[in-house]
Each structure stands twice: as C-alpha cells, then as structure tokens.
Coordinates of C-alpha atoms in Angstrom, one line a residue:
X1 CA 305.6 11.7 80.5
X2 CA 307.7 13.8 78.2
X3 CA 306.1 14.9 74.9
X4 CA 307.7 13.7 71.8
X5 CA 307.4 15.7 68.5
X6 CA 307.7 14.0 65.1
X7 CA 307.2 15.5 61.6
X8 CA 303.7 14.8 60.4
X9 CA 304.9 14.2 56.8
X10 CA 308.3 13.6 55.1
X11 CA 309.9 16.8 53.7
X12 CA 312.8 17.4 51.4
X13 CA 315.1 17.5 54.5
X14 CA 313.5 14.5 56.3
X15 CA 313.5 11.0 54.8
X16 CA 312.0 8.1 56.7
X17 CA 313.7 4.9 55.9
X18 CA 311.8 1.7 56.8
X19 CA 314.1 1.1 59.8
X20 CA 313.9 4.7 61.1
X21 CA 310.1 4.7 60.6
X22 CA 309.8 1.5 62.6
X23 CA 311.9 2.9 65.4
X24 CA 309.8 6.1 65.6
X25 CA 306.6 4.1 65.6
X26 CA 307.9 2.0 68.5
X27 CA 308.7 5.2 70.4
X28 CA 305.1 6.4 69.9
X29 CA 303.6 3.1 70.9
X30 CA 305.8 2.8 73.9
X31 CA 304.9 6.3 75.0
X32 CA 301.2 5.6 74.6
X33 CA 301.6 2.4 76.6
X34 CA 303.2 4.3 79.4
X35 CA 300.4 6.8 79.4
X36 CA 297.9 4.0 79.7
X37 CA 300.0 2.4 82.5
X38 CA 300.2 5.7 84.4
X39 CA 296.4 6.1 84.1
X40 CA 295.8 2.5 85.4
X41 CA 298.2 3.1 88.3
X42 CA 296.5 6.4 89.1
X43 CA 293.1 4.8 89.1
X44 CA 294.1 1.8 91.2
X45 CA 296.0 4.0 93.6
X46 CA 293.1 6.4 94.0
X47 CA 290.7 3.6 95.1
X48 CA 293.3 2.2 97.4
X49 CA 293.8 5.6 99.1
X50 CA 290.1 6.1 99.5
X51 CA 289.7 2.7 101.1
X52 CA 292.7 3.4 103.4
X53 CA 291.1 6.7 104.4
X54 CA 287.7 5.1 105.0
X55 CA 289.2 2.4 107.2
X56 CA 291.3 4.9 109.2
X57 CA 288.9 6.1 111.8
X58 CA 291.5 8.5 113.2
X59 CA 291.6 10.4 109.9
X60 CA 289.5 13.6 109.9
X61 CA 289.0 13.4 106.1
X62 CA 285.3 13.8 105.4
X63 CA 283.8 11.5 102.7
X64 CA 281.2 13.0 100.3
X65 CA 278.7 10.5 99.0
X66 CA 276.6 11.6 96.0
X67 CA 273.0 10.4 96.3
X68 CA 272.1 8.7 93.0
X69 CA 275.1 10.4 91.4
X70 CA 275.2 13.9 90.1
X71 CA 271.5 14.0 89.3
X72 CA 271.2 17.8 89.1
X73 CA 273.3 17.7 85.9
X74 CA 272.3 14.2 84.5
X75 CA 269.4 11.8 85.0
X76 CA 269.6 10.1 88.4
X77 CA 271.2 6.6 88.5
X78 CA 272.6 7.1 85.0
X79 CA 276.2 6.5 83.8
X80 CA 276.4 10.2 83.1
X81 CA 275.4 11.0 86.8
X82 CA 278.1 8.6 88.0
X83 CA 280.8 10.1 85.8
X84 CA 279.7 13.6 86.6
X85 CA 280.0 12.9 90.4
X86 CA 283.4 11.4 90.0
X87 CA 284.6 14.3 87.9
X88 CA 283.3 16.7 90.6
X89 CA 285.5 15.0 93.2
X90 CA 283.1 13.0 95.3
X91 CA 284.5 9.9 97.1
X92 CA 281.5 7.6 96.7
X93 CA 278.3 7.4 94.7
X94 CA 275.1 5.8 95.9
X95 CA 273.1 3.8 93.3
X96 CA 269.9 1.8 93.5
X97 CA 269.3 -1.5 91.8
X98 CA 266.2 -3.4 90.7
X99 CA 265.9 -7.0 89.3
X100 CA 264.5 -7.4 85.8
X101 CA 262.1 -10.0 84.4
X102 CA 265.0 -12.0 83.0
X103 CA 267.1 -11.9 86.2
X104 CA 269.3 -9.0 85.2
X105 CA 270.1 -5.9 87.3
X106 CA 269.6 -2.3 86.3
X107 CA 269.9 1.0 88.1
X108 CA 266.5 2.3 89.2
X109 CA 265.3 3.6 92.5
X110 CA 261.6 3.0 92.1
X111 CA 260.0 -0.3 91.3
X112 CA 258.3 1.5 88.5
X113 CA 259.9 3.2 85.5
X114 CA 257.2 5.8 85.2
X115 CA 258.9 8.7 87.1
X116 CA 262.4 8.5 85.6
X117 CA 261.9 7.3 82.0
X118 CA 259.6 7.7 79.0
X119 CA 258.1 4.3 79.6
X120 CA 255.4 2.9 81.9
X121 CA 255.2 -0.1 84.1
X122 CA 257.4 -2.1 86.6
X123 CA 261.0 -3.0 86.2
X124 CA 260.2 -6.6 87.0
X125 CA 257.9 -6.8 84.0
X126 CA 260.6 -6.0 81.5
X127 CA 263.8 -7.7 80.3
X128 CA 267.1 -5.8 80.2
X129 CA 266.9 -5.6 76.4
X130 CA 263.4 -4.1 76.6
X131 CA 264.3 -1.6 79.3
X132 CA 267.2 -0.4 77.2
X133 CA 264.7 1.1 74.7
X134 CA 263.6 3.7 77.2
X135 CA 265.4 7.0 77.6
X136 CA 265.9 8.5 81.1
X137 CA 264.4 11.8 82.2
X138 CA 266.3 14.6 83.8
X139 CA 265.2 16.1 87.2
X140 CA 263.1 18.6 85.3
X141 CA 261.2 15.9 83.4
X142 CA 262.9 16.5 80.1
X143 CA 264.2 13.5 78.1
X144 CA 267.9 12.8 77.8
X145 CA 269.9 10.5 75.5
X146 CA 270.8 8.4 78.5
X147 CA 269.3 4.9 78.7
X148 CA 268.8 2.7 81.8
X149 CA 272.2 1.4 82.7
X150 CA 272.8 -2.2 83.8
X151 CA 274.7 -2.8 87.0
X152 CA 277.7 -3.9 85.0
X153 CA 277.7 -0.6 83.1
X154 CA 277.5 1.4 86.3
X155 CA 280.3 -0.5 88.0
X156 CA 282.5 -0.1 84.9
X157 CA 281.9 3.7 85.1
X158 CA 282.9 3.6 88.8
X159 CA 286.0 1.6 88.3
X160 CA 289.1 3.4 89.3
X161 CA 287.2 6.7 89.8
X162 CA 284.9 6.4 92.8
X163 CA 283.7 4.0 95.5
X164 CA 280.1 2.8 95.2
X165 CA 277.3 2.1 97.7
X166 CA 274.8 -0.3 96.1
X167 CA 271.6 0.3 97.9
X168 CA 269.6 -2.9 98.3
X169 CA 272.8 -4.7 97.1
X170 CA 272.9 -6.8 100.2
X171 CA 269.5 -8.2 99.3
X172 CA 270.9 -9.6 96.1
X173 CA 274.6 -10.2 97.0
X174 CA 274.8 -13.8 95.7
X175 CA 273.2 -12.7 92.4
X176 CA 275.2 -9.6 91.8
X177 CA 278.6 -11.0 93.1
X178 CA 279.5 -12.4 89.6
X179 CA 278.9 -8.9 88.1
X180 CA 281.1 -7.3 90.8
X181 CA 283.8 -9.8 90.2
X182 CA 283.6 -9.5 86.4
X183 CA 284.1 -5.8 86.5
X184 CA 286.9 -6.1 89.1
X185 CA 285.2 -3.7 91.5
X186 CA 284.9 -5.8 94.7
X187 CA 287.2 -3.3 96.4
X188 CA 285.0 -0.4 95.3
X189 CA 281.7 -1.7 96.8
X190 CA 280.1 -0.7 100.1
X191 CA 277.0 -2.4 101.3
X192 CA 274.6 -1.3 104.1
X193 CA 271.8 -3.0 105.8
X194 CA 269.9 -3.7 109.0
X195 CA 270.7 -7.4 109.6
X196 CA 272.3 -8.8 112.7
X197 CA 276.0 -9.4 113.1
X198 CA 275.5 -13.1 112.5
X199 CA 273.4 -12.5 109.4
X200 CA 275.9 -10.1 107.9
X201 CA 278.9 -12.4 108.7
X202 CA 277.1 -15.3 107.0
X203 CA 276.1 -13.1 104.0
X204 CA 279.6 -11.7 103.5
X205 CA 281.5 -14.9 103.9
X206 CA 283.7 -15.3 100.7
X207 CA 283.7 -11.6 99.9
X208 CA 286.9 -10.3 101.6
X209 CA 287.0 -6.8 100.0
X210 CA 283.4 -5.7 100.1
X211 CA 282.8 -3.2 103.0
X212 CA 279.6 -3.3 105.1
X213 CA 278.1 -0.7 107.3
X214 CA 275.0 -1.2 109.5
X215 CA 272.1 1.3 109.4
X216 CA 270.3 2.3 112.5
X217 CA 267.4 4.5 113.4
X218 CA 268.7 6.1 116.6
X219 CA 265.3 7.0 117.8
X220 CA 264.0 3.4 117.4
X221 CA 263.8 0.8 120.1
X222 CA 266.9 -1.2 120.6
X223 CA 269.1 1.1 118.6
X224 CA 272.0 1.4 121.1
X225 CA 272.4 -2.4 121.8
X226 CA 272.2 -3.0 118.0
X227 CA 275.1 -0.6 117.2
X228 CA 277.0 -1.9 120.2
X229 CA 276.8 -5.4 118.9
X230 CA 278.5 -4.3 115.7
X231 CA 281.1 -2.2 117.4
X232 CA 282.2 -5.1 119.6
X233 CA 281.9 -8.0 117.2
X234 CA 282.1 -6.8 113.6
X235 CA 284.2 -3.6 113.7
X236 CA 282.5 -1.9 110.7
X237 CA 284.2 1.0 108.9
X238 CA 281.2 3.2 109.6
X239 CA 277.7 3.2 111.0
X240 CA 274.9 5.1 109.2
X241 CA 272.7 6.8 111.8
X242 CA 269.2 8.2 111.1
X243 CA 267.4 10.6 113.5
X244 CA 264.2 12.7 113.1
X245 CA 265.1 15.4 115.7
X246 CA 268.3 16.9 116.9
X247 CA 267.0 17.1 120.5
X248 CA 267.1 13.7 122.1
X249 CA 269.4 11.9 124.5
X250 CA 270.6 9.2 122.1
X251 CA 272.6 11.7 120.0
X252 CA 275.1 11.5 122.8
X253 CA 276.0 8.1 121.5
X254 CA 277.5 9.5 118.3
X255 CA 280.9 10.3 120.0
X256 CA 280.9 6.7 121.3
X257 CA 280.7 5.4 117.7
X258 CA 283.4 7.8 116.6
X259 CA 285.6 6.8 119.5
X260 CA 285.2 3.1 118.6
X261 CA 287.5 3.1 115.5
X262 CA 284.4 3.7 113.4
X263 CA 283.1 6.5 111.3
X264 CA 279.7 8.2 111.6
X265 CA 277.7 8.3 108.4
X266 CA 274.9 10.9 108.3
X267 CA 272.5 11.6 105.4
X268 CA 271.6 15.2 104.9
X269 CA 269.2 14.5 102.0
X270 CA 266.0 15.5 103.9
X271 CA 264.9 16.6 107.3
X272 CA 263.7 13.3 108.8
X273 CA 267.1 11.6 108.2
X274 CA 269.3 14.2 110.0
X275 CA 267.2 16.0 112.6
X276 CA 266.3 18.8 110.3
X277 CA 269.8 19.7 109.1
X278 CA 269.2 18.9 105.5
X279 CA 271.0 20.1 102.4
X280 CA 268.5 22.8 101.3
X281 CA 268.8 24.5 104.6
X282 CA 272.6 24.2 104.5
X283 CA 272.8 26.2 101.2
X284 CA 271.8 29.4 103.1
X285 CA 273.5 28.6 106.4
X286 CA 276.1 25.8 105.9
X287 CA 277.7 26.2 109.4
X288 CA 274.3 25.7 111.1
X289 CA 273.6 22.5 109.2
X290 CA 276.6 20.8 107.5
X291 CA 278.7 22.3 110.3
X292 CA 276.3 20.9 112.9
X293 CA 276.6 17.5 111.4
X294 CA 280.4 17.7 111.4
X295 CA 280.4 18.9 115.0
X296 CA 278.5 15.7 115.9
X297 CA 281.4 13.6 114.6
X298 CA 280.2 12.8 111.0
X299 CA 283.0 12.0 108.6
X300 CA 280.8 10.4 105.9
X301 CA 278.0 12.6 104.5
X302 CA 275.5 11.5 101.9
X303 CA 274.2 14.5 100.1
X304 CA 272.0 15.8 97.2
X305 CA 274.3 18.8 97.0
X306 CA 277.7 17.3 96.5
X307 CA 279.3 20.2 94.7
X308 CA 278.3 22.7 97.3
X309 CA 279.3 20.4 100.2
X310 CA 282.7 19.9 98.7
X311 CA 283.3 23.6 98.4
X312 CA 282.2 24.1 102.0
X313 CA 284.5 21.3 103.2
X314 CA 287.4 22.8 101.3
X315 CA 286.9 26.1 103.1
X316 CA 286.7 24.2 106.4
X317 CA 289.9 22.4 105.4
X318 CA 288.3 19.1 105.9
X319 CA 288.7 17.9 102.3
X320 CA 292.0 18.9 100.8
X321 CA 294.3 15.9 100.6
X322 CA 292.8 13.4 98.2
X323 CA 291.3 16.1 96.0
X324 CA 294.6 17.9 95.6
X325 CA 296.4 14.6 95.0
X326 CA 293.9 13.5 92.4
X327 CA 294.1 16.8 90.5
X328 CA 297.9 16.8 90.6
X329 CA 298.1 13.3 89.2
X330 CA 295.8 14.1 86.4
X331 CA 297.6 17.3 85.6
X332 CA 300.9 15.4 85.5
X333 CA 299.6 12.8 83.2
X334 CA 297.9 15.2 80.9
X335 CA 301.1 17.3 80.8
X336 CA 303.2 14.2 80.2
X337 CA 305.3 15.0 83.2
X338 CA 306.7 11.6 83.9
X339 CA 308.8 12.5 86.9
X340 CA 305.9 14.2 88.7
X341 CA 303.5 11.4 87.9
X342 CA 306.0 8.9 89.2
X343 CA 306.6 10.8 92.4
X344 CA 302.9 11.3 93.2
X345 CA 301.8 7.7 92.5
X346 CA 304.8 6.3 94.4
X347 CA 305.3 4.0 91.4
X348 CA 308.3 3.6 89.1
X349 CA 307.7 4.4 85.5
X350 CA 310.6 2.9 83.5
X351 CA 312.8 5.4 81.7
X352 CA 313.1 3.4 78.6
X353 CA 310.9 5.9 76.7
X354 CA 314.1 7.8 76.1
X355 CA 316.1 4.8 74.9
X356 CA 313.8 2.7 72.8

C-alpha cells in the first residue's frame, strides 16, 4: 500500500476547509482499512497454504512443530510462547490443556500448577478466575508477568499465524468445540490420539476442518496393523511414530507410511521418542540426528529446539518456500507496497485508495 503524507498542522500556506479535511480523513481511514484487509488476507492465506502443504504428501516441505511453544524465551504454554514461536517461523505449536474446577480449559501440561507457576495445587481444584491470579515461571524458575492462558486466549493468539496441536484435545473435543468455533480456528486445529478408526470417525463427526493424526509406538504389539487400518480406511495427513531404538525391523515400515499419501511425524524431544536422535544431540551433530530423521522420511518434526531446526532445514533447503513467502508478505504490508502485497497474496486490493 502506498504511503500518503499529510501536513500535521495547518500552516500559512495550507488551509483545511471542512470539505477538504473530510476528504483527507476519508483517505486516511480508507488506507488504514486496506492495511487491515491486507493483514487479514495474509493471515487467512498463510493458514490455507499451511493446510494445503500438510495435506500434500508429495510435498517435501518439512513442518516444524514447537513443543509447548517457544518455551526457551517465554514460559511454556503461554501466549508469549505461542507468539514467539509464530514469529520465529514455526508451522505449528503444540499446547497442553487441563480442565478447571468450573469446567473451563486452560493451558497447562501437568495436572498440578506447582512446577510452572507461583501457586500450589491441582488445576482441577481451581476456577479459571482463581488460576488467573498466578504468574507463570520461565524455564529457569524465575517469575514472568505472563498468567495462565485460557484455551480461548491461546487459540486467539494462534489465529492466522500458526497451526495448533491441542494435546489431550481429543479427550475433550465436545467440550472445547464451542471454544474452537468461537475463535474461528477449526481449520487451525490438529488432534492426535490412539483410538481406533471407528472411534475417531465417531468422535470427529460434525467437525469437517479439524485434522486428526494417529499416534503409534512402533515397538509395541500390534503397531503395524493399527497404522495399516488408518492408512486404508481413514487416510490421515500424518502418523506420529514413536520408537525407543533406531535398530529394529519395524523402522522399515516408515517408507510404507510415506508412500501412502501420508506424512511421517517424529518427535525429537528426548531419546525414547526417536531412537536416541534427540534435539540436544542434534545441536552438536545435526546431520547425524535431525538428518537421520529426515532420511527416514519424516516431514513433520516436533522439537524443543525450533529455532535451530529451522536454520538447519534452511541450509538443507527443506524449508524455504512458506518462510520466504511469509516474510515477503509482511515486508510488503509494512512497506505499504500495495502491488507486491496483491501479487503475493493472489488477491485483488482495490485501487480506490488513489481516487477516494
């Protein structure tokens, strides 16, 4: 959008008549409106593109999922952690929810608030209003100014910026569905679980935009038939696989998943989830660990080191397209470059700003 410049105050050479002043104000308001429209279009388009990529199993784009948000720079499961992860360029944040005494939902991994807040006790013993009195702790234990967010506040922070995996969300879907719909984020939400195809289909009936991915312990009994039932009957966008060692025969099933129009989701959070190829090892030898995961067909990686993983993927040229597009759109909008913003978003911004 093109920048307009107007005199801040009338001078001897500039006289605003009521009519002229009204016309100038209309131009300003119209320009501001176009900025807002462009931002909304950019946000909606970003989520649509992420969903399209996620549903395209042929794409080699690698999704980065920030575990509990950007918790190294803000308290885990906080609004600041969500916004920090989105600003960093992650594609999805993982959040945890707990039900409160009065039936509300807040973000908290543990059933207790002891570890992550200045308070004591269980989430289930407090109302939402009571929980709001406690400040969240950072990873080093220091207190922040962040309070425990409600699910509604968290989804609002995600809206237009990032997809969101609600851990345990499937357990409470009928209860949290009104919150998801109120915030207009049904197309942002990804649920995961261990139910059967029949249970999942029954659970998701009526929710056309929510994505679901089964979780499987590959080294558990019945793992392969369980995954096969989803690949044949449900067609999920991804399957989350967990394995304690990288030396066992069932790992050969990962290419089968990848070849079935389905993405492979691997967690590199700690050793027992990814056969020992966790984030902390990847910091010193990324090719041996994040590279190993990529070589096994993973195109969704949940990590506690999102910033470093993104940089690694950029160097591997696995992560350029959506990041570059997102940055270009934001630069165009911030620079008021109407033509470029229009071209990138693929939408038409009316040229009336020059004729009002």
